mmCIF file of C-alpha atoms in Angstrom:
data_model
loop_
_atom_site.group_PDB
_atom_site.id
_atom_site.type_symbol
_atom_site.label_atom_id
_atom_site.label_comp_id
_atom_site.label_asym_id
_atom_site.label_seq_id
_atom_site.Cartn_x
_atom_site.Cartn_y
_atom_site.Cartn_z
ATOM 1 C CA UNK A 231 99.510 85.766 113.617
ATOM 2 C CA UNK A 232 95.958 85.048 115.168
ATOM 3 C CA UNK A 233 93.415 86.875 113.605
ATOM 4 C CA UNK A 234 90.223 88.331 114.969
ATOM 5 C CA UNK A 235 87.997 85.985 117.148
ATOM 6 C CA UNK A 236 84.616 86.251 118.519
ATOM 7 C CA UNK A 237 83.095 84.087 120.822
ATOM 8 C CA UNK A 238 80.783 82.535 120.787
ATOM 9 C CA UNK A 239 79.978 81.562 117.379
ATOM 10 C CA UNK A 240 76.461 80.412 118.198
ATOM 11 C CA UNK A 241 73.819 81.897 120.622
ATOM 12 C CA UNK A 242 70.119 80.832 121.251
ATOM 13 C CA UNK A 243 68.296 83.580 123.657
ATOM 14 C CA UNK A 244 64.704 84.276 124.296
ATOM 15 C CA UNK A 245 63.014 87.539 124.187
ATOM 16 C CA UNK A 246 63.605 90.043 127.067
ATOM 17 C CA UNK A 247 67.232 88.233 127.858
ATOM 18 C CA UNK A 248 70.477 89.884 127.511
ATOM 19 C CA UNK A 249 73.528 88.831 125.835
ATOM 20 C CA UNK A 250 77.196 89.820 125.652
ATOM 21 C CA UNK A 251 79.261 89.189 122.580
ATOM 22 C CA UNK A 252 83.304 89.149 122.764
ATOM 23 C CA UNK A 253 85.762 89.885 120.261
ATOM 24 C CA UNK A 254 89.612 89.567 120.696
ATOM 25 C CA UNK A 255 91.168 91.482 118.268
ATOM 26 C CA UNK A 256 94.413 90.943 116.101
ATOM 27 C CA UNK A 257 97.164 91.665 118.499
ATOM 28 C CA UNK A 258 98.264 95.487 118.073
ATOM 29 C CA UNK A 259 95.173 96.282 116.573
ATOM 30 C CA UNK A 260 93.634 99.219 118.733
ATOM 31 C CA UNK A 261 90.541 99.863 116.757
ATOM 32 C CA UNK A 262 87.605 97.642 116.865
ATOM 33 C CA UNK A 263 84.504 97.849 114.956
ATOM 34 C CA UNK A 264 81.067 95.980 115.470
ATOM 35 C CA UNK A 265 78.422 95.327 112.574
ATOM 36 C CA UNK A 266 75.233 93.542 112.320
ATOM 37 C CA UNK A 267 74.328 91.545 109.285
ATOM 38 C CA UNK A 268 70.807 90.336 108.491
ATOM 39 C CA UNK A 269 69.133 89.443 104.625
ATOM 40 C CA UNK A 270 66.896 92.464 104.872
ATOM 41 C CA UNK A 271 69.122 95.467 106.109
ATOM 42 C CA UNK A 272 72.526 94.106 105.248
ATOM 43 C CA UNK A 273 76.225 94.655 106.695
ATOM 44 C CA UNK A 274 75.302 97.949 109.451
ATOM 45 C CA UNK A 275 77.884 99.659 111.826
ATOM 46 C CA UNK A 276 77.006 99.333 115.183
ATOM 47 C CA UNK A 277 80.153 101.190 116.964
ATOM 48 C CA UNK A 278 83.453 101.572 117.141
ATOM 49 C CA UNK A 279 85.922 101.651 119.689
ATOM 50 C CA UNK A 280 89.693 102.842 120.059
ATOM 51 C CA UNK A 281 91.872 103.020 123.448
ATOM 52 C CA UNK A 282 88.637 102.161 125.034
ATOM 53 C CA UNK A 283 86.977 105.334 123.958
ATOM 54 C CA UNK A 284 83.949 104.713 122.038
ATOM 55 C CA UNK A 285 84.303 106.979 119.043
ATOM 56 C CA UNK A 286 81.695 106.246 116.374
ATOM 57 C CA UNK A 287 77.553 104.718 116.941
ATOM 58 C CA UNK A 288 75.681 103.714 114.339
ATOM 59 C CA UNK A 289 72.031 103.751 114.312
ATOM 60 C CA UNK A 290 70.652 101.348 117.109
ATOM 61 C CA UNK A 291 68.843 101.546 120.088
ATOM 62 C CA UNK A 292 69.742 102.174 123.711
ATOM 63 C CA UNK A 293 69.968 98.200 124.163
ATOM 64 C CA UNK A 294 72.826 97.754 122.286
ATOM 65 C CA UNK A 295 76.287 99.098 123.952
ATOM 66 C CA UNK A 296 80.032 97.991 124.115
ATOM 67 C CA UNK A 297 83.412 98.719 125.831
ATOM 68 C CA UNK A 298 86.675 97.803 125.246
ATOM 69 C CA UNK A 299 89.446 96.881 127.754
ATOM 70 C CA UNK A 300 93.040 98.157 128.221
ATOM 71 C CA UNK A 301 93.935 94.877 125.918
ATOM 72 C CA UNK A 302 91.724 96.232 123.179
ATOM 73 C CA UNK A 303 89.584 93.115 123.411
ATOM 74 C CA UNK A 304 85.651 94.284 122.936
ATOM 75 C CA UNK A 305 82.575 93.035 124.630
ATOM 76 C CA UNK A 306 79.036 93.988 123.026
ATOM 77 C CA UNK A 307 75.876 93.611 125.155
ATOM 78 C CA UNK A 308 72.371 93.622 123.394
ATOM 79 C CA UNK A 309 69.706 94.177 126.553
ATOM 80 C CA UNK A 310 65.972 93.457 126.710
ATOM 81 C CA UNK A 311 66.259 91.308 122.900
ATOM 82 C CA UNK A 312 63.802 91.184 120.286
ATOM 83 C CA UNK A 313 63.279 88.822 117.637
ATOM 84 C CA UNK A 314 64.624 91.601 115.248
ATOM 85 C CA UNK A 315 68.086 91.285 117.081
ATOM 86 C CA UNK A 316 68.724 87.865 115.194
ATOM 87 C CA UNK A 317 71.737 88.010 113.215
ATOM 88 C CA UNK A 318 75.233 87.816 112.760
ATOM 89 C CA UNK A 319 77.636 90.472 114.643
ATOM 90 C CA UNK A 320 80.928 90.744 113.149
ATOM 91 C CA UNK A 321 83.464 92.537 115.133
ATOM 92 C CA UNK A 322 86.534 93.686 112.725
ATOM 93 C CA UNK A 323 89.723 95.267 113.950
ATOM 94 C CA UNK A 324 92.167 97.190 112.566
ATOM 95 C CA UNK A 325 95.645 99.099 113.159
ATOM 96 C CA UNK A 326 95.493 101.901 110.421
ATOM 97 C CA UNK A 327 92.555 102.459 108.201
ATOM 98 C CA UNK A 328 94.793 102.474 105.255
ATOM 99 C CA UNK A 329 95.698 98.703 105.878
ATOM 100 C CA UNK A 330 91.745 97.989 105.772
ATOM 101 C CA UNK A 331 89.998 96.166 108.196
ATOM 102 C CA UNK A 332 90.136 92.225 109.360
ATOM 103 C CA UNK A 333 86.778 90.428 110.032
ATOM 104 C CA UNK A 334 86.218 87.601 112.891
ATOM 105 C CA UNK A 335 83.735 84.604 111.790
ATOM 106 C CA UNK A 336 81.127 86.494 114.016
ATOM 107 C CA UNK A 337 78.751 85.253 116.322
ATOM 108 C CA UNK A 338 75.319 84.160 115.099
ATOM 109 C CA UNK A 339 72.473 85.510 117.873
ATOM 110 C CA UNK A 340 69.345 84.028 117.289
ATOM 111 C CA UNK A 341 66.169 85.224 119.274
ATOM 112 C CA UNK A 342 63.262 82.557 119.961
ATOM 113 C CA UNK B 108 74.788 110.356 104.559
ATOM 114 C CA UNK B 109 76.833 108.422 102.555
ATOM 115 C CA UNK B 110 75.616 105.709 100.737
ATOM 116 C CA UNK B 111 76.622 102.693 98.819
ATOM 117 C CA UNK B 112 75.004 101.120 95.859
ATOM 118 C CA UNK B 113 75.627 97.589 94.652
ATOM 119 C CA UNK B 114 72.750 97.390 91.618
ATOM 120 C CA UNK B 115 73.151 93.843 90.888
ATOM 121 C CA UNK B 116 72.347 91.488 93.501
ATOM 122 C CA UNK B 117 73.398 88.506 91.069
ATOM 123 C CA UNK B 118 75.871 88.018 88.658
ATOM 124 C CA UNK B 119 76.800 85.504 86.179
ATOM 125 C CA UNK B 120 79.636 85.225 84.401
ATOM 126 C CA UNK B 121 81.361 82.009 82.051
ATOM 127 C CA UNK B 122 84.877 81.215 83.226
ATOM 128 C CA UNK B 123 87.441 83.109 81.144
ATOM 129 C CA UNK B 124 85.323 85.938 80.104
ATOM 130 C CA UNK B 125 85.500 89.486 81.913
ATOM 131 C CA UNK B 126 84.237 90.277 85.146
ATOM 132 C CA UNK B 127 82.852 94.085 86.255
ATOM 133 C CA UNK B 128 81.377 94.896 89.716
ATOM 134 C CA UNK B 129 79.538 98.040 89.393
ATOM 135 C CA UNK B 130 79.792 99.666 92.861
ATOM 136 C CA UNK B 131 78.596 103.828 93.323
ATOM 137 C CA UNK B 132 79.040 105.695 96.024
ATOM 138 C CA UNK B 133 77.247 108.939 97.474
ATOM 139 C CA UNK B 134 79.230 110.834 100.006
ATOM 140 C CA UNK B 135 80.690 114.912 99.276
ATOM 141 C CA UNK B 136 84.006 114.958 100.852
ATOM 142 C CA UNK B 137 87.126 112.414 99.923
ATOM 143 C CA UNK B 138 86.434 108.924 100.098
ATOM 144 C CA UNK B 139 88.124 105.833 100.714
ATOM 145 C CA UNK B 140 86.881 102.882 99.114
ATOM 146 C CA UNK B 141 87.404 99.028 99.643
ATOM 147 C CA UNK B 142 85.828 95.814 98.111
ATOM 148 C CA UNK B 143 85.809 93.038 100.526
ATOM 149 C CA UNK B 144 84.992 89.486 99.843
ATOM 150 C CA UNK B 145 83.395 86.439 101.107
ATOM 151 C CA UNK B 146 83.787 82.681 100.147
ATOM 152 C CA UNK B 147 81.554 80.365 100.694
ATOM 153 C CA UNK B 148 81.966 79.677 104.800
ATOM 154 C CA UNK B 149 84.184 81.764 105.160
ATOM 155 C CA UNK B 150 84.949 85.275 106.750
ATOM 156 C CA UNK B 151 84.498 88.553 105.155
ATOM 157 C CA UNK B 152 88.294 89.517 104.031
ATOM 158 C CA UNK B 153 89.658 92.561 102.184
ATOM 159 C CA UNK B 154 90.331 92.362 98.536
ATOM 160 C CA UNK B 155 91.393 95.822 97.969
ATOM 161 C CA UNK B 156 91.747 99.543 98.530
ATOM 162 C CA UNK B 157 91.931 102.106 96.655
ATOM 163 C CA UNK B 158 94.406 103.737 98.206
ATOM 164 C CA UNK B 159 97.173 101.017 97.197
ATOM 165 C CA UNK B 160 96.160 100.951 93.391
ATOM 166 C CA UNK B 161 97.141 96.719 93.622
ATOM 167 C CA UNK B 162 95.471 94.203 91.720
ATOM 168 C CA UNK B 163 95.300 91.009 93.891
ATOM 169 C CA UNK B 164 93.860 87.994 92.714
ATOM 170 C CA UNK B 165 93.555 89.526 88.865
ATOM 171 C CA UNK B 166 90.907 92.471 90.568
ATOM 172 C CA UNK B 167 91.283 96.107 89.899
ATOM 173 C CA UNK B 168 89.278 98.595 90.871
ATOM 174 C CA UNK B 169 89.926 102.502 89.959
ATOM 175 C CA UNK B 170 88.212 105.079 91.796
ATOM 176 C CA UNK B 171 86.643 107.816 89.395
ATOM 177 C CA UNK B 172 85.334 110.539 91.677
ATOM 178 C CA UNK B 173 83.461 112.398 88.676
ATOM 179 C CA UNK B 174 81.051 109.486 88.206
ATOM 180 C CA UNK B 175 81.783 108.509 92.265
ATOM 181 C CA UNK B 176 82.174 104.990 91.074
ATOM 182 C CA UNK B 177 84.918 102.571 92.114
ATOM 183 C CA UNK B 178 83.722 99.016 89.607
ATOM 184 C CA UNK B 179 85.343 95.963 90.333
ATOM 185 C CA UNK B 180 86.810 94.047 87.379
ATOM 186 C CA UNK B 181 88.625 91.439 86.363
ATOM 187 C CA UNK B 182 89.884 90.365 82.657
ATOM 188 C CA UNK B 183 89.371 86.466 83.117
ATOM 189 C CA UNK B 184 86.878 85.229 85.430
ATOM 190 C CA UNK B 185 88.052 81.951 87.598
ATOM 191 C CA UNK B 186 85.909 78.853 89.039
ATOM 192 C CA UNK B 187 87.536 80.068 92.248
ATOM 193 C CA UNK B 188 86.440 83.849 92.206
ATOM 194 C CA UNK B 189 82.492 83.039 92.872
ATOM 195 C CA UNK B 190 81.876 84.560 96.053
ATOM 196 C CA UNK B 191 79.293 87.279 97.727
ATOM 197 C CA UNK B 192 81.303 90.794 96.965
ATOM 198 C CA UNK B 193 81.178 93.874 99.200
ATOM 199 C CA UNK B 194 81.810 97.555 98.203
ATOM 200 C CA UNK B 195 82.164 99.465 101.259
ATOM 201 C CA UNK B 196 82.704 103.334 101.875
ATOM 202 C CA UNK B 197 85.110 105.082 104.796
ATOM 203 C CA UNK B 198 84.748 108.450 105.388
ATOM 204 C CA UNK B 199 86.566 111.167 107.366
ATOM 205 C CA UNK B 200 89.986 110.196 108.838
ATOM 206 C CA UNK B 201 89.381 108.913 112.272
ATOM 207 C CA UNK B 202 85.643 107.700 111.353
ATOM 208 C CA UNK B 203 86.457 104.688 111.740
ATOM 209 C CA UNK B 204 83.094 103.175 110.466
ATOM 210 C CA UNK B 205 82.423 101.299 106.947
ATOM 211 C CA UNK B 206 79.351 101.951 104.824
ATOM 212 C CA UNK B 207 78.708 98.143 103.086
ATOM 213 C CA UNK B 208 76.800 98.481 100.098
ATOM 214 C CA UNK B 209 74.137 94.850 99.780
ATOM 215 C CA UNK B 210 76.717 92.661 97.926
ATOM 216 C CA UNK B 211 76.638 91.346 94.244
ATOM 217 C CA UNK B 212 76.905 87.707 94.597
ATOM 218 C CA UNK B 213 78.760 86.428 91.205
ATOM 219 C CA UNK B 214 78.825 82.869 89.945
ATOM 220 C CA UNK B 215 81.588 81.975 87.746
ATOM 221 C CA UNK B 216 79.729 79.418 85.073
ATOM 222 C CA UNK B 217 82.590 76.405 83.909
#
């Protein structure tokens, strides 16, 4: 079966712009997860989402939000970016916890 | 706050000999504990859980909640098992959120 993708791999932005990140998960997977990974800080949770409720946030800003639609695919937005936004955001799904969770290839932002 | 530790960045082991991931956690209720992996270009996938107690690829891992460690290791190290290695931490049952620890990169030497 199709595993998780995110689209699009590659993003070049400038400061101040906007951005929305989408994520697809594995089909029947209701639970997806978003993470930022940089050198310095690391895999980080960003949120989590389930029947389109958000249910978990991690430690970030205002600017960064998500949803998720009836078809459990997941959209992130990152408002008003900084050069310290530039990474790569992994979006991982999952149907119980116990099975673990699958990764997508992520999307690398970068902020000029 | 739980909390992950990964003290070795690097790792280098020869092919053949044994391989141990030292991965601690800090968190006071009932864990669950995973080690994912990542080959060179390639995506982050799951090696194991604790939960299943199954070696795959040679790995075991054993959680031991009195020194709230859960080590990686292998008997025989492979060419093919050099890759960045995450422990990562899930808490309460319907947290659905992963604490990574920083990854112990391991290079298997021929």
């Amino acid at each position: 079966k199709a595993g998780v993708t995110q689209t699009p791999r590659y993003l070049i932005k400038t400061r101040g712009q906007q951005v929305t990140l989408s994520c697809s998960p594995i089909s029947g997977h209701r639970s997806v997860s978003w993470y930022q990974q940089t050198p310095g800080q690391g895999l980080q949770f960003l949120f989590e989402y389930f029947s389109e409720t958000q249910r978990n946030k991690g430690n970030f800003p205002g600017r960064f939000s998500g949803r998720q639609f009836s078809n459990s695919r997941s959209e992130m937005n990152v408002s008003t970016l900084e050069l310290g936004d530039s990474a790569l955001y992994l979006c991982a799904s999952s149907y119980q916890r116990e099975g673990g969770y699958t990764f997508g290839s992520g999307t690398r932002l970068t902020v000029v | 706050a739980q909390r992950v530790t990964q003290p070795e960045k690097l790792l280098s082991v020869f092919k053949g000999a044994p391989v141990e991931l030292k991965c601690n956690y800090s968190y006071s209720g009932s864990p669950e504990l995973f080690w994912y992996v990542q080959y060179s270009r390639q995506r982050l996938q799951l090696l194991l859980r604790h939960i299943s107690r199954e070696s795959i690829k040679g790995f075991t891992a054993d959680l031991n909640k009195g020194e709230t460690s859960f080590h990686l290791k292998k008997p025989f190290a492979q060419e093919e098992d050099s890759a960045m290695y995450y422990c990562a931490l899930a808490t309460n049952f319907g947290n659905e959120k992963l604490t990574f620890g920083t990854g112990t990169r391991l290079t298997i030497i021929p």
